[in-house]
Amino acid sequence: MCGNNMSAPLPAIVPAARKATAAVIFLHGLGDTGHGWSEALAGIKSPHVKYICPHAPVMPVSLNMNMSMPSWFDIIGLSPDSQEDEAGIKQAAENVKALIDQEVKNGIPSNRIVLGGFSQGGALSLYTALTTHQKLAGVVALSCWLPLRASFPQGPINGVNKDIPVLQCHGDCDPLVPLMFGSLTVEKLKSMINPANVTFKTYSGMMHSSSIEEMMDVKQFIDKHLPPVD
């Protein structure tokens, strides 16, 4: 199951109950693995959708005194003006694009794939969707922010995902990624992509975590943008 140190273990997968005609690729947060999210998604699954929850590689993280843990890229600080791991973020986005390509090879067109994630994984899913040439069905961004936001031009993007539907969710008591980050991110997103397609939901009392209410909103979004084709 586990490869060498260079490669993370194979993703946790919730297979479709029948032929998969759509997929959700969901990226976990810092220090986590794909297993917890694969269980959460199994609780809201649709029979024609395959859910793929990859595991981040283990690397030293500056924010956590260089302790090694699963991380998509290095995090140096958690304030809006913290230095960012630009090379790491860009490489991580390429790895996600390769995952999308793999599903396309498996017969699921990219416009039948929703990309999502929580916290650091949500940040990476937003960055990937805004920089890829693959047309996606939507993005689910939970308790997160937009990395390298200064690297994006002012005003609307021209890419294939300029009208992409985005569901962004945040707890109003999040001590790690404050709600303000979510609010700043949604404003930036609305300036870059069709604002009518950006939905921002907040959850009263929720900290840096998820909730049943949030997962029901995620399910509704996935079902809307990945309807059965048969």
Tab-separated table of C-alpha atoms in Angstrom:
chain	number	residue	atom	x	y	z
A	1	MET	CA	0.000	0.000	0.000
A	2	CYS	CA	2.691	2.498	1.000
A	3	GLY	CA	5.251	3.540	-1.568
A	4	ASN	CA	8.689	4.891	-0.747
A	5	ASN	CA	9.099	8.139	1.180
A	6	MET	CA	8.724	10.179	-2.002
A	7	SER	CA	5.144	9.113	-2.614
A	8	ALA	CA	2.158	9.302	-0.325
A	9	PRO	CA	0.007	6.174	0.145
A	10	LEU	CA	-2.793	5.583	-2.328
A	11	PRO	CA	-5.887	7.761	-1.810
A	12	ALA	CA	-8.812	6.653	0.333
A	13	ILE	CA	-11.626	5.975	-2.142
A	14	VAL	CA	-15.378	5.630	-1.739
A	15	PRO	CA	-16.344	3.818	-4.953
A	16	ALA	CA	-19.538	4.561	-6.823
A	17	ALA	CA	-22.335	2.080	-6.126
A	18	ARG	CA	-22.831	1.706	-9.861
A	19	LYS	CA	-20.805	2.899	-12.870
A	20	ALA	CA	-19.023	6.111	-11.854
A	21	THR	CA	-20.041	8.986	-14.125
A	22	ALA	CA	-18.734	11.737	-11.824
A	23	ALA	CA	-16.078	12.190	-9.160
A	24	VAL	CA	-15.296	14.306	-6.117
A	25	ILE	CA	-11.625	14.845	-5.253
A	26	PHE	CA	-11.401	16.090	-1.666
A	27	LEU	CA	-8.198	17.314	0.020
A	28	HIS	CA	-7.799	17.053	3.804
A	29	GLY	CA	-6.324	19.668	6.135
A	30	LEU	CA	-2.855	19.975	7.690
A	31	GLY	CA	-1.742	16.985	9.745
A	32	ASP	CA	-4.694	14.848	8.682
A	33	THR	CA	-5.195	12.036	6.154
A	34	GLY	CA	-7.880	11.309	3.579
A	35	HIS	CA	-9.513	8.620	5.725
A	36	GLY	CA	-11.701	10.844	7.914
A	37	TRP	CA	-13.035	12.767	4.929
A	38	SER	CA	-13.683	9.580	2.953
A	39	GLU	CA	-15.888	8.427	5.863
A	40	ALA	CA	-17.671	11.810	5.991
A	41	LEU	CA	-18.274	11.733	2.224
A	42	ALA	CA	-19.467	8.107	2.400
A	43	GLY	CA	-22.236	9.456	4.637
A	44	ILE	CA	-23.527	11.786	1.889
A	45	LYS	CA	-22.624	9.778	-1.192
A	46	SER	CA	-24.577	9.499	-4.426
A	47	PRO	CA	-24.568	6.146	-6.278
A	48	HIS	CA	-22.991	7.437	-9.523
A	49	VAL	CA	-20.195	9.441	-7.862
A	50	LYS	CA	-16.709	8.213	-6.934
A	51	TYR	CA	-15.076	10.042	-3.988
A	52	ILE	CA	-11.278	10.285	-3.926
A	53	CYS	CA	-9.516	11.492	-0.774
A	54	PRO	CA	-5.766	11.610	-1.352
A	55	HIS	CA	-3.229	11.785	1.481
A	56	ALA	CA	-0.754	14.672	1.564
A	57	PRO	CA	2.957	13.845	1.631
A	58	VAL	CA	4.692	14.082	5.026
A	59	MET	CA	6.969	17.120	5.289
A	60	PRO	CA	8.362	19.506	7.920
A	61	VAL	CA	5.954	22.411	8.530
A	62	SER	CA	7.412	25.786	9.574
A	63	LEU	CA	4.245	26.783	11.455
A	64	ASN	CA	4.595	23.706	13.700
A	65	MET	CA	8.267	24.173	14.603
A	66	ASN	CA	9.353	22.151	11.562
A	67	MET	CA	7.701	18.994	12.838
A	68	SER	CA	6.949	16.574	10.016
A	69	MET	CA	3.284	15.888	9.280
A	70	PRO	CA	1.004	15.381	6.274
A	71	SER	CA	0.952	18.717	4.455
A	72	TRP	CA	0.206	19.744	0.870
A	73	PHE	CA	2.746	22.590	1.102
A	74	ASP	CA	4.658	24.424	3.820
A	75	ILE	CA	2.719	26.889	5.983
A	76	ILE	CA	4.904	29.626	7.418
A	77	GLY	CA	2.240	31.648	9.257
A	78	LEU	CA	-1.523	32.043	9.514
A	79	SER	CA	-1.976	35.784	9.086
A	80	PRO	CA	-3.038	37.379	5.783
A	81	ASP	CA	0.425	38.919	5.306
A	82	SER	CA	2.429	35.798	6.198
A	83	GLN	CA	5.068	34.674	3.714
A	84	GLU	CA	3.806	31.796	1.522
A	85	ASP	CA	5.454	28.673	0.117
A	86	GLU	CA	4.946	29.675	-3.515
A	87	ALA	CA	6.944	26.821	-5.080
A	88	GLY	CA	5.275	24.271	-2.795
A	89	ILE	CA	1.764	25.552	-3.531
A	90	LYS	CA	2.380	25.492	-7.285
A	91	GLN	CA	3.836	21.977	-7.138
A	92	ALA	CA	0.928	20.756	-5.006
A	93	ALA	CA	-1.525	22.207	-7.561
A	94	GLU	CA	0.285	20.310	-10.341
A	95	ASN	CA	-0.113	17.094	-8.314
A	96	VAL	CA	-3.865	17.729	-7.984
A	97	LYS	CA	-4.116	18.432	-11.726
A	98	ALA	CA	-2.419	15.054	-12.307
A	99	LEU	CA	-5.101	13.399	-10.119
A	100	ILE	CA	-7.790	15.057	-12.244
A	101	ASP	CA	-6.051	13.857	-15.419
A	102	GLN	CA	-6.004	10.330	-13.995
A	103	GLU	CA	-9.795	10.386	-13.547
A	104	VAL	CA	-10.229	11.745	-17.074
A	105	LYS	CA	-8.175	8.746	-18.283
A	106	ASN	CA	-10.517	6.549	-16.218
A	107	GLY	CA	-13.405	7.905	-18.294
A	108	ILE	CA	-14.782	10.724	-16.121
A	109	PRO	CA	-14.633	14.065	-17.978
A	110	SER	CA	-13.116	16.910	-15.953
A	111	ASN	CA	-16.404	18.873	-16.123
A	112	ARG	CA	-17.944	16.000	-14.105
A	113	ILE	CA	-15.389	16.416	-11.305
A	114	VAL	CA	-15.908	18.559	-8.195
A	115	LEU	CA	-12.712	19.553	-6.416
A	116	GLY	CA	-12.931	20.250	-2.706
A	117	GLY	CA	-11.021	20.450	0.512
A	118	PHE	CA	-10.860	21.500	4.139
A	119	SER	CA	-8.521	24.190	5.507
A	120	GLN	CA	-5.137	23.770	3.762
A	121	GLY	CA	-6.809	21.314	1.362
A	122	GLY	CA	-9.587	23.806	0.625
A	123	ALA	CA	-6.985	26.488	-0.042
A	124	LEU	CA	-5.235	24.181	-2.501
A	125	SER	CA	-8.509	23.237	-4.213
A	126	LEU	CA	-9.348	26.925	-4.792
A	127	TYR	CA	-5.868	27.713	-6.115
A	128	THR	CA	-5.910	24.666	-8.413
A	129	ALA	CA	-9.364	25.433	-9.840
A	130	LEU	CA	-8.347	29.022	-10.634
A	131	THR	CA	-5.084	28.028	-12.354
A	132	THR	CA	-5.932	24.799	-14.189
A	133	HIS	CA	-6.851	24.429	-17.886
A	134	GLN	CA	-9.200	21.583	-16.912
A	135	LYS	CA	-12.842	22.636	-16.831
A	136	LEU	CA	-14.283	21.511	-13.483
A	137	ALA	CA	-17.875	21.054	-12.272
A	138	GLY	CA	-17.376	23.025	-9.063
A	139	VAL	CA	-15.315	23.660	-5.930
A	140	VAL	CA	-16.159	23.016	-2.273
A	141	ALA	CA	-13.921	25.157	-0.046
A	142	LEU	CA	-14.340	24.536	3.687
A	143	SER	CA	-12.765	26.699	6.435
A	144	CYS	CA	-10.054	27.999	4.135
A	145	TRP	CA	-8.435	30.880	2.251
A	146	LEU	CA	-7.050	31.616	-1.204
A	147	PRO	CA	-3.279	31.078	-1.340
A	148	LEU	CA	-0.990	33.390	-3.357
A	149	ARG	CA	-3.908	35.762	-3.818
A	150	ALA	CA	-1.574	38.602	-4.828
A	151	SER	CA	-0.355	36.498	-7.765
A	152	PHE	CA	-3.776	36.699	-9.435
A	153	PRO	CA	-4.502	39.667	-11.715
A	154	GLN	CA	-7.034	42.224	-10.550
A	155	GLY	CA	-10.437	41.623	-12.078
A	156	PRO	CA	-11.957	38.543	-13.710
A	157	ILE	CA	-9.844	35.573	-14.786
A	158	ASN	CA	-10.019	34.362	-18.382
A	159	GLY	CA	-9.583	30.646	-17.728
A	160	VAL	CA	-11.996	27.790	-18.408
A	161	ASN	CA	-13.269	28.046	-14.826
A	162	LYS	CA	-14.288	31.723	-14.913
A	163	ASP	CA	-17.929	30.685	-14.309
A	164	ILE	CA	-17.188	27.814	-11.915
A	165	PRO	CA	-19.697	27.270	-9.077
A	166	VAL	CA	-18.042	27.612	-5.651
A	167	LEU	CA	-19.472	26.624	-2.274
A	168	GLN	CA	-17.401	28.228	0.445
A	169	CYS	CA	-18.201	27.368	4.079
A	170	HIS	CA	-16.789	28.672	7.352
A	171	GLY	CA	-17.516	28.424	11.076
A	172	ASP	CA	-18.000	31.788	12.773
A	173	CYS	CA	-15.958	30.631	15.805
A	174	ASP	CA	-12.940	29.300	13.876
A	175	PRO	CA	-9.838	30.071	16.009
A	176	LEU	CA	-7.311	28.788	13.431
A	177	VAL	CA	-8.513	30.227	10.121
A	178	PRO	CA	-10.656	33.161	11.272
A	179	LEU	CA	-13.968	33.868	9.558
A	180	MET	CA	-12.416	37.129	8.296
A	181	PHE	CA	-10.132	35.046	6.020
A	182	GLY	CA	-13.198	33.378	4.564
A	183	SER	CA	-14.892	36.743	4.036
A	184	LEU	CA	-11.808	38.238	2.349
A	185	THR	CA	-11.511	35.128	0.183
A	186	VAL	CA	-15.123	35.225	-0.974
A	187	GLU	CA	-14.767	38.915	-1.939
A	188	LYS	CA	-11.616	38.115	-3.946
A	189	LEU	CA	-13.351	35.142	-5.613
A	190	LYS	CA	-16.336	37.276	-6.605
A	191	SER	CA	-13.975	39.701	-8.351
A	192	MET	CA	-12.326	36.850	-10.293
A	193	ILE	CA	-15.164	34.531	-11.294
A	194	ASN	CA	-18.892	34.965	-11.940
A	195	PRO	CA	-20.084	36.288	-8.541
A	196	ALA	CA	-23.535	34.791	-9.064
A	197	ASN	CA	-21.914	31.334	-8.801
A	198	VAL	CA	-20.141	31.956	-5.489
A	199	THR	CA	-22.052	30.862	-2.361
A	200	PHE	CA	-20.680	31.671	1.106
A	201	LYS	CA	-22.249	29.894	4.086
A	202	THR	CA	-21.340	30.444	7.711
A	203	TYR	CA	-22.221	28.200	10.643
A	204	SER	CA	-22.997	29.586	14.063
A	205	GLY	CA	-20.746	28.271	16.824
A	206	MET	CA	-18.669	26.066	14.503
A	207	MET	CA	-14.931	26.065	15.133
A	208	HIS	CA	-12.188	24.747	12.812
A	209	SER	CA	-14.195	21.649	11.971
A	210	SER	CA	-17.228	20.463	10.045
A	211	SER	CA	-20.837	19.822	11.028
A	212	ILE	CA	-23.835	17.784	9.868
A	213	GLU	CA	-25.466	20.988	8.594
A	214	GLU	CA	-22.366	21.831	6.556
A	215	MET	CA	-22.120	18.295	5.130
A	216	MET	CA	-25.775	18.501	4.050
A	217	ASP	CA	-24.977	21.759	2.219
A	218	VAL	CA	-21.989	20.028	0.590
A	219	LYS	CA	-24.213	17.124	-0.470
A	220	GLN	CA	-26.768	19.503	-1.989
A	221	PHE	CA	-24.037	21.308	-3.933
A	222	ILE	CA	-22.493	18.061	-5.232
A	223	ASP	CA	-25.902	16.623	-6.207
A	224	LYS	CA	-26.783	19.845	-8.047
A	225	HIS	CA	-23.552	20.060	-10.041
A	226	LEU	CA	-22.981	16.325	-10.561
A	227	PRO	CA	-26.473	15.066	-11.435
A	228	PRO	CA	-26.887	11.474	-12.712
A	229	VAL	CA	-26.457	11.272	-16.479
A	230	ASP	CA	-28.346	8.036	-17.075
